[in-house]
Amino acid sequence: MERLDKIIATSLQISRKDAITLIKKGRITANNKTIKDPKEKFDENSAELFCDNKRIYYNKYVYIMMNKPKGVISASNGKGEKTVIDILPNDMKRKNLFPAGRLDKDTTGFMLITDDGELTHSILSPKNHIPKTYIAKLDKPFDDEIIKEFEKGIEFKDAKCLPATLEAVGGDYQVAKVVIRQGMYHQIKRMFSHFSINVVELKRIKMGALDLDESLKYGECRYLTKEEISAICDK
Ligand code: URA
């Protein structure tokens, strides 16, 4: 049970003060009754709430899957550059959204955007080793030796990568499917460049057990379902 002003503030992403004003003006109904007392308590998950006859849903946090296009950066403040937050549709924008994890400006694909710091932490935590799957188009083919090196864990000058899996897509050794379990800066590009191979195109297609929704065009996004949110963390 939660105070009505808190539920309204959270659901509409407005201040507590503005929520109290809405309630006092009689614009909020809960379970078919106009409620004017901001202190009255309701079950935030089951109460039927309306503001000006428009249904309100209690979402403590939101989880958005975006098919990131090229040319936008995965940050909440681009300092002049366009970010994944800037290109969210207006009705999905709310305070405190940030991308959970990084993709390079020229990398496309699955970007999770949320305001849930805890989930982000658990996805990104090196301890949890959530696998992330990428398709990389290369300027030259890789071979079975490189597959073995990926499996052993490639050593950069400053760090050693965890074992990664590498396979050819459709038998084409210039198109690689790579699964990594950590998120070092430019990791996949650096892993290939270790063998003097350049990544020409990079797309993330999966996080944890959750696939990028192929019906999303570049720049499009949609909310994740509860099942999908747990699937992300479920290795
Ligand atoms: N590895 C990279 O090199 N770039 C990305 O954007 C993600 C993983």
XYZ file of C-alpha atoms and ligand atoms in Angstrom:
243
model
C 0.000 0.000 0.000
C 1.246 3.426 -0.927
C 0.033 7.009 -0.501
C -1.949 8.232 -3.513
C 0.280 11.287 -4.064
C 3.356 9.044 -4.237
C 1.683 6.636 -6.679
C 0.566 9.509 -8.918
C 3.966 11.217 -8.787
C 5.742 7.973 -9.734
C 3.284 6.977 -12.454
C 3.170 10.362 -14.146
C 6.806 11.224 -13.404
C 5.808 14.493 -11.759
C 6.762 16.049 -8.430
C 4.964 15.102 -5.259
C 3.733 18.714 -5.024
C 2.189 18.581 -8.518
C 0.602 15.217 -7.699
C -0.985 16.717 -4.579
C -2.353 19.621 -6.651
C -3.930 17.217 -9.171
C -5.508 15.197 -6.381
C -6.833 18.247 -4.525
C -8.377 19.580 -7.741
C -10.398 16.341 -7.967
C -8.759 15.208 -11.212
C -7.759 11.772 -9.914
C -10.059 8.804 -9.447
C -9.049 5.579 -7.775
C -11.255 2.510 -8.036
C -14.083 4.603 -9.515
C -14.102 7.257 -6.777
C -12.699 10.769 -6.911
C -10.088 10.962 -4.187
C -9.149 14.348 -2.793
C -6.974 13.206 0.091
C -3.367 12.748 -1.089
C -2.610 10.677 2.015
C -5.162 7.975 1.273
C -3.456 4.661 0.617
C -3.966 2.213 -2.250
C -2.355 -0.915 -3.563
C -0.176 0.597 -6.285
C -0.234 -2.573 -8.369
C -3.960 -3.195 -8.425
C -5.695 0.185 -7.956
C -7.506 1.431 -11.063
C -6.305 4.971 -11.408
C -7.442 7.669 -13.808
C -6.347 11.261 -14.368
C -8.923 13.322 -16.267
C -10.528 10.040 -17.342
C -7.240 8.742 -18.784
C -5.995 5.456 -17.310
C -2.729 5.738 -15.389
C -0.422 2.786 -14.866
C 1.939 2.490 -11.952
C 5.404 1.865 -13.303
C 8.151 2.260 -10.820
C 10.673 1.725 -13.571
C 10.514 1.399 -17.341
C 12.558 -0.884 -19.582
C 12.851 -0.002 -23.239
C 14.392 -2.055 -26.020
C 15.782 0.124 -28.808
C 17.237 -0.950 -32.121
C 20.012 1.624 -31.962
C 20.816 3.285 -35.267
C 24.309 4.404 -36.267
C 25.315 7.964 -35.464
C 23.850 8.317 -31.972
C 25.810 7.831 -28.798
C 24.796 5.608 -25.906
C 24.853 8.198 -23.138
C 22.215 10.300 -21.437
C 24.095 13.537 -22.062
C 25.705 13.821 -25.468
C 27.366 17.215 -24.857
C 26.220 18.368 -28.281
C 25.976 14.918 -29.876
C 22.661 13.150 -30.375
C 22.030 10.388 -27.821
C 19.781 7.333 -27.646
C 17.724 9.258 -25.066
C 17.236 12.201 -27.478
C 15.709 9.920 -30.116
C 13.149 8.266 -27.799
C 9.567 9.031 -28.815
C 8.118 11.820 -26.650
C 5.590 9.572 -24.945
C 8.391 7.293 -23.710
C 10.591 10.064 -22.357
C 10.746 10.453 -18.597
C 13.216 11.583 -15.991
C 16.377 9.629 -15.199
C 16.420 7.320 -18.213
C 19.839 6.087 -19.222
C 21.273 3.406 -21.490
C 22.221 0.209 -19.649
C 25.622 -0.368 -21.144
C 27.492 1.112 -24.056
C 27.512 0.619 -27.793
C 29.917 2.569 -29.994
C 28.483 5.403 -32.077
C 28.737 3.286 -35.239
C 27.379 0.088 -33.605
C 23.704 -0.753 -34.081
C 21.222 -3.059 -32.414
C 19.926 -3.968 -28.979
C 20.176 -1.103 -26.532
C 18.382 -1.345 -23.217
C 17.201 1.975 -21.811
C 15.867 2.141 -18.278
C 15.699 4.133 -15.062
C 16.310 1.023 -12.946
C 19.842 1.389 -11.621
C 19.794 -1.945 -9.842
C 18.946 -3.967 -12.951
C 21.534 -2.057 -14.931
C 24.111 -2.815 -12.311
C 23.340 -6.517 -12.400
C 23.444 -6.641 -16.216
C 26.719 -4.795 -16.363
C 28.380 -6.342 -13.359
C 31.418 -8.320 -14.503
C 30.525 -10.831 -11.767
C 27.292 -11.815 -13.510
C 28.855 -12.404 -16.936
C 25.625 -11.719 -18.816
C 26.376 -12.826 -22.389
C 25.957 -10.293 -25.179
C 25.723 -11.526 -28.755
C 26.924 -9.522 -31.742
C 27.075 -9.933 -35.510
C 30.283 -8.474 -36.902
C 31.017 -7.963 -40.585
C 34.750 -8.143 -41.149
C 37.155 -6.855 -43.766
C 38.747 -10.318 -44.028
C 37.796 -13.815 -42.963
C 38.713 -15.348 -39.609
C 39.773 -18.980 -39.241
C 39.624 -21.886 -36.794
C 42.814 -20.758 -35.017
C 41.135 -17.454 -34.169
C 38.064 -19.327 -32.893
C 40.360 -21.193 -30.489
C 42.040 -17.961 -29.366
C 38.637 -16.381 -28.677
C 37.739 -19.473 -26.622
C 40.961 -19.232 -24.608
C 40.486 -15.536 -23.885
C 42.411 -12.925 -25.825
C 45.040 -10.933 -23.996
C 45.150 -7.211 -24.595
C 48.098 -5.151 -23.350
C 46.092 -3.967 -20.368
C 43.606 -6.821 -19.751
C 42.687 -10.405 -20.489
C 39.288 -11.130 -22.040
C 37.046 -13.840 -20.689
C 36.508 -16.778 -23.055
C 34.268 -15.759 -25.950
C 32.558 -17.784 -28.645
C 33.042 -17.084 -32.320
C 31.288 -18.708 -35.239
C 30.767 -18.051 -38.931
C 27.255 -17.003 -39.949
C 25.886 -19.179 -42.748
C 29.349 -20.585 -43.392
C 30.714 -17.104 -44.255
C 33.948 -16.488 -42.301
C 33.711 -12.779 -42.967
C 30.470 -12.549 -40.981
C 30.987 -13.486 -37.346
C 28.625 -14.241 -34.522
C 30.436 -13.378 -31.305
C 29.315 -13.872 -27.714
C 31.180 -11.968 -25.009
C 30.555 -11.982 -21.284
C 31.967 -8.635 -20.299
C 31.910 -5.147 -21.749
C 35.343 -3.670 -22.198
C 35.711 -0.528 -24.278
C 35.651 -1.398 -28.032
C 36.029 -5.017 -26.955
C 34.933 -6.794 -30.123
C 36.787 -4.427 -32.439
C 39.910 -4.897 -30.321
C 39.532 -8.696 -30.266
C 39.506 -8.833 -34.058
C 42.177 -6.192 -34.465
C 44.413 -8.475 -32.396
C 44.434 -10.603 -35.573
C 44.672 -7.576 -37.903
C 41.024 -7.888 -38.865
C 38.819 -4.779 -38.956
C 35.179 -4.787 -37.970
C 33.264 -3.035 -40.724
C 29.783 -3.329 -39.203
C 28.735 -4.321 -35.703
C 25.253 -5.089 -34.420
C 24.194 -6.396 -31.001
C 21.403 -8.935 -31.446
C 20.980 -10.390 -27.963
C 21.422 -9.533 -24.260
C 21.234 -12.430 -21.811
C 18.558 -14.747 -23.159
C 16.642 -11.937 -24.860
C 16.792 -11.397 -28.618
C 16.499 -8.030 -30.300
C 12.955 -7.736 -31.654
C 13.570 -7.966 -35.394
C 10.393 -6.024 -36.134
C 11.990 -2.868 -34.705
C 13.501 -0.694 -37.424
C 16.637 1.314 -36.654
C 15.760 3.997 -34.122
C 12.512 2.303 -33.066
C 11.817 1.023 -29.584
C 9.244 -0.670 -27.401
C 8.700 -1.484 -23.732
C 9.878 -4.848 -22.449
C 7.369 -7.164 -20.831
C 7.934 -8.464 -17.282
C 8.967 -11.850 -18.700
C 11.467 -10.191 -20.997
C 12.992 -8.225 -18.146
C 13.669 -11.406 -16.203
C 14.982 -13.069 -19.376
C 17.685 -10.424 -19.695
C 19.161 -11.412 -16.372
C 18.556 -15.099 -16.925
C 21.713 -16.436 -18.485
N 32.450 -4.096 -28.884
C 32.802 -3.060 -29.670
O 33.914 -3.019 -30.187
N 31.919 -2.066 -29.877
C 30.686 -2.066 -29.356
O 29.914 -1.147 -29.612
C 30.314 -3.166 -28.539
C 31.204 -4.167 -28.321
